[in-house]
C-alpha cells in the first residue's frame, strides 16, 4: 500500500486538510509583507543637496534659490547628487542660460533635503543612503535575503533530522519553505494543485495588504512594527499544524504517524478507519530508520542529480526575476502604493490561470513558458520608449503576472519532484538557490551606472535561460509523490 492509498482511506480531502490549509494561510499572508517590505522601508524620495546660508537669499523664492544652486538634468528636474560650487545668479535672468564656464559642480557638501510628501521617514532619509551611498540602500535587501538563505539551509537540514517534536514545530514555523510542504503532504493527488494554488493566493493578499499598511503608516519604524506584529499570531497558529505523516513513516516514526492518521480520519468522518502501526512500518522505505540524508544525497544518483541541478537553476531564475520586478515599483510611472497593490492583485488571476494550465499542459510546460514570458515582457519594456507610460505599465503588469505564475508553479512542481525522504532537503536546497537570486536581484539595479538598460537586460536574459532549463525536468502531472530515492531512479 502506498501513502496515497492510505490518504484516500482517511477521507482524501476533508475537514482535516481544509483546516491545515486555513491555518497555513495566515503565515502565507505575512511572508510577502516582509519579503517586499524593502520597497517602502528603504524607499528613496525626491531629494537635492542641502543649500547652506539660505538666509543670505532672503529676497529669493525657494525655486529661485534652487535655480542658482542646483544644476538641472536634461529633462529640467534638479539633480539629486550635485550642486554648484558658487551661486549662478545670472540664471535668474534666463534659466535657459548655461552656467558660467568657470563654475564647477561638486558633490553635496551639507547633506540632503528630502521630499516628505510621500514618506515621513525611511532608512534612506534617516541615514542618507543616497548618491554614493545608494549601494548600501540596495544592500539592505540583500542582507535580508542572506538571512533567509541561511534559514533555508539550516532549517531544511534540521527538518529532515531526527529531532524532538517541539523543535520540529519551531523549524516549520521559521522555515519559509516548510509552509506549503506541510499542507501538501497531507493532500491527495486530485486536490494537490488546488491546495498549492489556494495557499499561494494568500501570498498575493499579503502583497495587497502591504500596500495598504505602507500607505497608512509612513514612518519606517512603525511600519516595521506593523508588519512584524502579526508574526506572533502566525507562530501560534502553526503550533496546531500536525507533522507530515508521510515524512514520519518514511523516517520510521510510525507511532506518531499512526496518531495523526487516526485524527485525520476522525475529522474527515471516517470513524471506521483502522490501520495498525505494523502496517505502517511495511510502508516505510527500505532505508534504516536511523539512516539520515543530507544535501549531498540530492546529487548522489544520476536522475536526482539532474533534477537538483535543473530545479536549482529554475528557482534561481524565478526568484531573480520576481524580486527584480517587485522591487522596481517606481520604474513604470505609477504611484508606488498603487503599483504594489496592482502587482499584488494581478497575481490572483495569474494563479487561477496556472490552476488550469498545470492540469492541462502539465507542470513542465507551465513552468518553462511562464518564466520565459516573464523575460520577454521585461525585454519588451527595454525597447518601448519611456514616453509610452501606459503601454509600459501594461507590459510590466504582464511581466509581474507571469513571474508570479512561475513562482506558483515552482512550489507545486518541486514538491512533486523530490522523494519524501528528501523533500525537505530538496526544498531547502532550492529555496537556498532562490534566495541567492533574491539577494542578487536588488544589487542588479546598480548596474544602471554602467548602462541604463543593463539591469533589465540582465533580468530578461536570466529569466529566458532559466525558463528553458525547466524543459529538462520530468513531468509530474497525475504522478504519485515518490517515497524513496529508488522511486525516482526507476521511473527514468
XYZ file of C-alpha atoms in Angstrom:
492
model
C 0.000 0.000 0.000
C 1.246 3.490 -0.928
C 0.643 6.543 1.239
C -1.706 7.964 -1.415
C -3.987 4.940 -0.904
C -3.866 5.474 2.835
C -4.886 9.114 2.434
C -7.941 8.074 0.427
C -8.989 5.721 3.231
C -8.808 8.602 5.740
C -11.187 10.670 3.621
C -8.910 12.025 0.902
C -9.594 15.750 1.093
C -11.824 16.624 4.026
C -12.151 18.899 7.040
C -8.708 17.879 8.330
C -6.937 19.008 5.139
C -9.046 22.169 4.862
C -8.186 23.117 8.457
C -4.458 22.702 7.786
C -4.649 24.876 4.668
C -6.589 27.588 6.503
C -4.063 27.609 9.359
C -1.230 27.982 6.833
C -2.931 30.941 5.151
C -2.067 33.489 7.859
C 1.712 32.963 7.696
C 1.451 32.982 3.891
C -0.141 36.433 4.132
C 2.575 37.634 6.482
C 5.559 36.395 4.436
C 5.390 38.753 1.410
C 4.887 41.694 3.752
C 8.421 41.004 4.991
C 9.956 39.918 1.701
C 8.843 43.113 -0.078
C 8.977 45.495 2.889
C 12.207 46.935 1.474
C 10.131 48.715 -1.195
C 8.763 51.094 1.441
C 11.197 50.732 4.321
C 14.118 51.811 2.111
C 12.251 53.964 -0.404
C 14.209 56.952 -1.681
C 12.041 60.075 -2.159
C 12.988 63.004 -4.367
C 15.941 64.877 -2.901
C 18.564 67.508 -3.636
C 21.656 68.881 -1.961
C 21.109 70.976 1.147
C 21.959 74.599 0.380
C 23.947 76.411 3.104
C 23.425 80.020 4.212
C 19.971 80.349 2.701
C 19.379 83.372 4.946
C 21.619 85.303 2.520
C 18.944 84.853 -0.167
C 16.040 86.424 1.742
C 14.705 88.135 -1.376
C 14.590 84.938 -3.408
C 11.900 82.290 -3.529
C 12.694 78.632 -2.822
C 12.522 77.868 -6.540
C 14.961 80.676 -7.338
C 17.394 79.513 -4.660
C 17.356 76.034 -6.174
C 17.820 77.512 -9.644
C 21.076 79.276 -8.737
C 22.374 76.455 -6.523
C 21.485 73.134 -8.147
C 22.241 72.091 -11.757
C 19.441 70.601 -13.807
C 19.016 67.348 -15.663
C 18.205 67.450 -19.406
C 14.516 66.941 -18.545
C 14.525 70.068 -16.354
C 14.488 68.402 -12.948
C 17.089 69.334 -10.346
C 19.954 66.927 -9.867
C 19.923 64.824 -6.715
C 23.630 64.491 -6.023
C 25.337 67.673 -7.270
C 25.358 71.397 -6.546
C 27.133 74.472 -7.916
C 30.272 75.438 -6.075
C 29.177 79.089 -6.450
C 25.653 80.554 -6.853
C 24.753 81.195 -10.503
C 22.831 84.460 -10.161
C 22.757 85.079 -13.910
C 20.356 82.141 -14.247
C 17.699 84.319 -12.590
C 17.623 86.465 -15.736
C 17.211 83.489 -18.054
C 17.061 79.970 -16.698
C 17.905 78.594 -20.130
C 21.391 80.104 -19.992
C 24.354 77.849 -19.332
C 26.229 78.118 -16.028
C 29.497 80.090 -16.022
C 32.347 78.190 -17.592
C 34.431 78.882 -14.509
C 31.843 77.288 -12.243
C 32.137 73.658 -11.334
C 29.690 71.286 -9.819
C 30.528 69.325 -6.728
C 29.049 66.587 -4.647
C 26.630 67.536 -1.898
C 28.647 69.053 0.945
C 25.977 69.705 3.567
C 23.650 66.722 3.342
C 20.350 66.486 1.505
C 16.833 67.842 1.611
C 14.121 65.225 1.080
C 10.569 65.421 -0.171
C 8.432 64.228 2.761
C 5.091 64.416 0.957
C 5.029 60.635 0.472
C 7.124 59.323 3.381
C 7.574 60.735 6.854
C 10.867 58.855 7.080
C 12.664 55.866 5.572
C 16.058 54.359 6.239
C 17.268 56.255 3.163
C 16.297 59.632 4.591
C 17.378 58.832 8.142
C 20.838 57.538 7.231
C 21.341 59.414 3.920
C 21.624 56.223 1.858
C 21.586 58.131 -1.435
C 24.021 59.086 -4.186
C 27.391 57.440 -3.449
C 25.761 55.522 -0.561
C 22.991 54.203 -2.823
C 24.579 50.754 -2.899
C 24.152 50.379 0.860
C 20.445 51.016 0.454
C 20.085 48.178 -2.061
C 22.343 46.013 0.109
C 19.803 46.097 2.951
C 17.501 43.907 0.842
C 20.441 41.632 0.060
C 21.238 41.243 3.758
C 17.624 40.242 4.412
C 17.732 37.534 1.748
C 21.082 36.287 3.035
C 19.369 35.723 6.382
C 16.517 33.887 4.670
C 19.071 31.845 2.736
C 20.791 30.714 5.902
C 17.417 29.826 7.374
C 16.512 27.757 4.316
C 19.734 25.758 4.605
C 19.757 25.261 8.372
C 16.085 24.542 8.921
C 15.803 22.480 5.757
C 18.533 20.216 7.132
C 17.120 20.098 10.646
C 13.594 19.354 9.461
C 14.851 16.092 7.942
C 16.866 15.158 11.028
C 15.571 13.065 13.918
C 14.562 15.731 16.416
C 12.271 16.438 19.308
C 8.697 17.248 18.161
C 8.859 20.632 19.869
C 11.857 21.599 17.767
C 10.201 20.268 14.623
C 7.346 22.704 15.210
C 9.839 25.524 15.559
C 11.538 24.596 12.315
C 8.247 24.568 10.412
C 7.440 27.929 11.955
C 10.745 29.518 10.990
C 11.499 27.826 7.670
C 9.642 29.609 4.919
C 9.890 26.685 2.525
C 8.214 24.402 5.070
C 4.868 26.192 4.954
C 3.482 24.822 1.693
C 5.087 21.409 2.168
C 3.357 20.606 5.441
C -0.037 21.099 3.834
C 0.845 19.466 0.515
C 1.945 16.176 2.066
C -1.500 15.698 3.629
C -3.324 16.253 0.330
C -4.235 13.575 -2.193
C -3.239 13.710 -5.864
C -6.618 15.026 -7.043
C -6.525 18.104 -4.786
C -2.779 18.765 -4.783
C -2.888 21.512 -7.405
C -5.914 23.195 -5.834
C -4.215 23.244 -2.440
C -0.997 24.693 -3.807
C -2.835 27.460 -5.675
C -5.067 28.262 -2.686
C -2.203 28.805 -0.248
C -0.291 30.851 -2.824
C -3.278 33.181 -3.334
C -2.823 34.346 0.237
C 0.708 35.428 -0.683
C -0.932 37.842 -3.136
C -3.316 39.009 -0.416
C -0.235 39.807 1.667
C 1.154 41.867 -1.216
C -2.008 43.955 -1.328
C -2.119 44.347 2.460
C 1.487 45.577 2.375
C 0.432 48.386 0.025
C -2.417 49.342 2.375
C -0.256 49.127 5.507
C 2.552 51.186 3.966
C 0.029 53.778 2.765
C -1.366 54.186 6.283
C 1.975 54.013 8.131
C 4.515 56.398 6.567
C 7.194 56.257 9.297
C 9.591 53.351 8.816
C 9.975 52.360 12.488
C 6.232 51.947 12.980
C 5.835 50.297 9.583
C 8.326 47.645 10.695
C 6.314 47.102 13.891
C 3.015 46.914 11.979
C 4.351 44.245 9.638
C 6.210 42.212 12.255
C 3.444 42.107 14.868
C 1.284 39.508 13.062
C 4.242 37.086 13.118
C 3.368 36.280 16.735
C -0.116 35.186 15.690
C 1.366 33.149 12.836
C 3.590 31.257 15.270
C 0.599 30.488 17.497
C -1.402 29.237 14.510
C 1.377 26.988 13.260
C 1.510 25.227 16.616
C -1.636 23.344 15.577
C -0.234 22.123 12.249
C 0.436 18.351 12.508
C 3.714 16.871 11.312
C 3.548 15.187 7.923
C 2.531 11.534 8.396
C 4.221 10.766 5.090
C 7.513 12.102 6.426
C 7.083 10.383 9.792
C 6.539 6.989 8.139
C 9.498 7.478 5.824
C 11.686 8.252 8.836
C 10.488 5.336 10.977
C 8.336 7.376 13.390
C 5.379 5.078 12.980
C 3.595 5.726 16.298
C 3.393 9.467 15.681
C 2.209 8.905 12.109
C -0.445 6.466 13.377
C -1.788 9.037 15.844
C -2.041 11.777 13.185
C -3.715 9.446 10.671
C -6.361 8.410 13.184
C -7.035 12.069 13.965
C -7.291 12.828 10.248
C -9.797 10.015 9.706
C -11.950 11.091 12.657
C -12.122 14.730 11.490
C -12.998 13.575 7.968
C -15.852 11.401 9.277
C -14.118 8.065 8.636
C -14.657 6.540 12.070
C -14.334 3.046 10.625
C -10.750 3.716 9.526
C -8.284 1.289 11.089
C -4.630 0.759 10.376
C -2.036 -0.879 12.573
C 1.431 0.542 13.285
C 2.831 -2.708 11.819
C 1.124 -1.959 8.506
C 2.671 1.497 8.501
C 6.119 0.017 9.085
C 5.672 -2.020 5.938
C 5.150 1.227 4.005
C 8.466 2.685 5.127
C 11.245 2.828 2.614
C 13.984 0.203 2.661
C 16.431 2.519 4.365
C 17.026 2.068 8.074
C 15.167 4.355 10.405
C 18.449 5.634 11.778
C 19.809 6.490 8.348
C 19.882 10.190 7.670
C 20.055 12.119 4.430
C 21.827 15.370 3.747
C 22.044 17.865 0.910
C 24.790 15.723 -0.617
C 22.168 12.998 -1.108
C 20.485 15.244 -3.663
C 23.445 14.733 -6.021
C 24.435 11.105 -5.435
C 22.278 9.366 -8.043
C 22.053 10.334 -11.748
C 18.370 11.229 -12.055
C 18.221 13.010 -8.712
C 21.394 14.913 -9.611
C 19.832 16.143 -12.844
C 16.636 17.147 -11.049
C 18.582 19.034 -8.386
C 20.778 20.945 -10.827
C 17.872 21.913 -13.076
C 15.402 22.738 -10.319
C 18.027 24.840 -8.529
C 18.607 26.818 -11.729
C 14.871 27.310 -12.244
C 14.362 28.515 -8.676
C 17.228 30.983 -9.052
C 15.664 32.398 -12.219
C 12.159 32.532 -10.748
C 13.235 34.447 -7.634
C 15.706 36.668 -9.505
C 13.072 37.864 -11.991
C 10.220 38.001 -9.450
C 12.057 40.224 -6.981
C 13.611 42.215 -9.797
C 10.076 43.107 -10.901
C 8.656 43.504 -7.403
C 11.367 45.911 -6.241
C 11.022 48.266 -9.205
C 7.759 49.937 -8.210
C 8.781 53.387 -9.435
C 10.083 52.298 -12.826
C 6.779 52.475 -14.702
C 5.460 55.954 -13.952
C 2.807 54.852 -11.407
C 2.308 55.727 -7.761
C 4.297 53.143 -5.809
C 1.437 52.277 -3.437
C -0.841 51.747 -6.410
C 1.877 49.757 -8.193
C 2.304 47.478 -5.165
C -1.453 46.897 -4.972
C -1.784 46.243 -8.716
C 1.238 43.935 -8.685
C -0.477 42.012 -5.880
C -3.939 41.815 -7.396
C -2.664 40.754 -10.839
C -1.135 37.694 -9.204
C -4.562 36.223 -8.381
C -5.797 35.782 -11.988
C -2.288 34.586 -12.875
C -2.601 31.871 -10.228
C -6.085 30.916 -11.400
C -4.798 30.614 -14.945
C -1.977 28.369 -13.741
C -4.517 26.179 -11.931
C -5.951 25.362 -15.341
C -2.687 25.192 -17.259
C -0.742 22.902 -14.921
C -3.549 20.358 -15.220
C -3.926 20.778 -18.978
C -0.439 21.178 -20.422
C 1.464 19.877 -17.390
C 3.863 21.265 -14.807
C 6.946 21.328 -17.013
C 5.459 23.341 -19.883
C 3.732 25.735 -17.474
C 6.942 26.322 -15.539
C 9.089 26.888 -18.596
C 6.793 29.185 -20.557
C 5.687 31.341 -17.610
C 9.326 32.138 -16.830
C 10.252 32.685 -20.478
C 7.245 35.025 -20.913
C 8.429 36.991 -17.882
C 11.786 37.549 -19.562
C 10.220 38.509 -22.888
C 7.963 41.108 -21.229
C 10.916 42.613 -19.364
C 12.825 42.685 -22.657
C 9.917 44.396 -24.413
C 9.998 47.288 -21.958
C 13.655 47.862 -22.795
C 12.789 48.900 -26.336
C 9.469 50.659 -25.629
C 10.143 54.419 -25.177
C 9.549 55.785 -21.679
C 7.059 58.275 -23.091
C 4.650 55.348 -23.690
C 3.816 55.161 -19.987
C 0.526 53.298 -20.324
C 1.931 50.624 -22.636
C 4.984 50.135 -20.433
C 2.728 49.765 -17.395
C 0.598 47.112 -19.137
C 3.697 45.152 -20.167
C 5.098 45.466 -16.629
C 1.859 44.089 -15.155
C 2.018 41.187 -17.625
C 5.605 40.504 -16.595
C 4.647 40.604 -12.913
C 1.728 38.226 -13.505
C 3.960 35.838 -15.428
C 6.663 35.916 -12.749
C 4.084 35.109 -10.087
C 2.715 32.282 -12.255
C 6.254 30.896 -12.433
C 6.642 31.180 -8.651
C 3.295 29.493 -8.010
C 4.178 26.624 -10.314
C 7.690 26.095 -8.966
C 6.447 25.435 -5.418
C 3.965 22.834 -6.614
C 6.310 21.333 -9.189
C 9.332 20.989 -6.907
C 7.334 19.392 -4.092
C 6.383 16.661 -6.596
C 9.891 16.148 -7.983
C 11.658 15.057 -4.790
C 11.002 11.837 -2.832
C 9.506 12.096 0.648
C 12.768 11.172 2.383
C 14.497 14.123 0.711
C 11.639 16.521 0.077
C 12.502 18.928 2.877
C 16.185 18.819 1.903
C 15.219 19.383 -1.715
C 13.019 22.341 -0.857
C 15.729 23.681 1.443
C 18.286 23.484 -1.371
C 16.003 25.050 -3.995
C 14.938 27.723 -1.513
C 18.641 28.417 -0.972
C 19.073 28.908 -4.727
C 16.015 31.140 -4.811
C 17.364 33.317 -2.023
C 20.653 33.703 -3.863
C 18.576 35.002 -6.752
C 16.611 37.225 -4.388
C 19.838 38.504 -2.813
C 21.339 39.463 -6.157
C 18.164 40.976 -7.640
C 18.288 44.339 -5.792
C 22.024 44.750 -6.452
C 21.478 44.439 -10.210
C 19.758 47.850 -10.152
C 23.193 49.357 -9.504
C 24.313 48.247 -12.975
C 22.481 51.231 -14.458
C 25.674 53.203 -13.763
C 27.335 51.066 -16.465
C 24.440 51.180 -18.924
C 20.945 52.452 -18.174
C 19.227 49.344 -19.571
C 21.694 46.767 -18.236
C 19.545 45.764 -15.220
C 16.547 44.982 -17.465
C 18.736 43.124 -19.946
C 20.103 41.020 -17.088
C 16.645 40.182 -15.714
C 15.430 39.323 -19.209
C 18.359 37.058 -20.073
C 18.320 35.159 -16.781
C 14.549 34.548 -16.938
C 14.643 33.209 -20.501
C 17.656 30.965 -19.825
C 16.325 29.514 -16.574
C 12.898 29.008 -18.123
C 14.492 26.985 -20.896
C 16.238 24.763 -18.318
C 12.805 23.740 -16.981
C 12.247 21.711 -20.186
C 14.893 19.277 -18.893
C 12.843 18.319 -15.822
C 10.445 15.314 -15.761
C 6.683 15.787 -15.910
C 4.807 15.090 -12.638
C 1.179 15.625 -13.689
C -1.033 12.892 -12.134
C 2.056 11.060 -10.832
C 2.203 9.686 -7.293
C 4.567 11.509 -4.965
C 7.774 9.421 -4.807
C 8.507 7.962 -1.378
C 12.166 6.919 -1.707
C 15.139 7.609 -3.952
C 14.550 4.324 -5.774
C 11.126 5.633 -6.884
C 12.884 8.488 -8.642
C 15.598 6.431 -10.302
C 13.384 3.619 -11.607
C 10.970 5.986 -13.362
C 13.629 7.158 -15.796
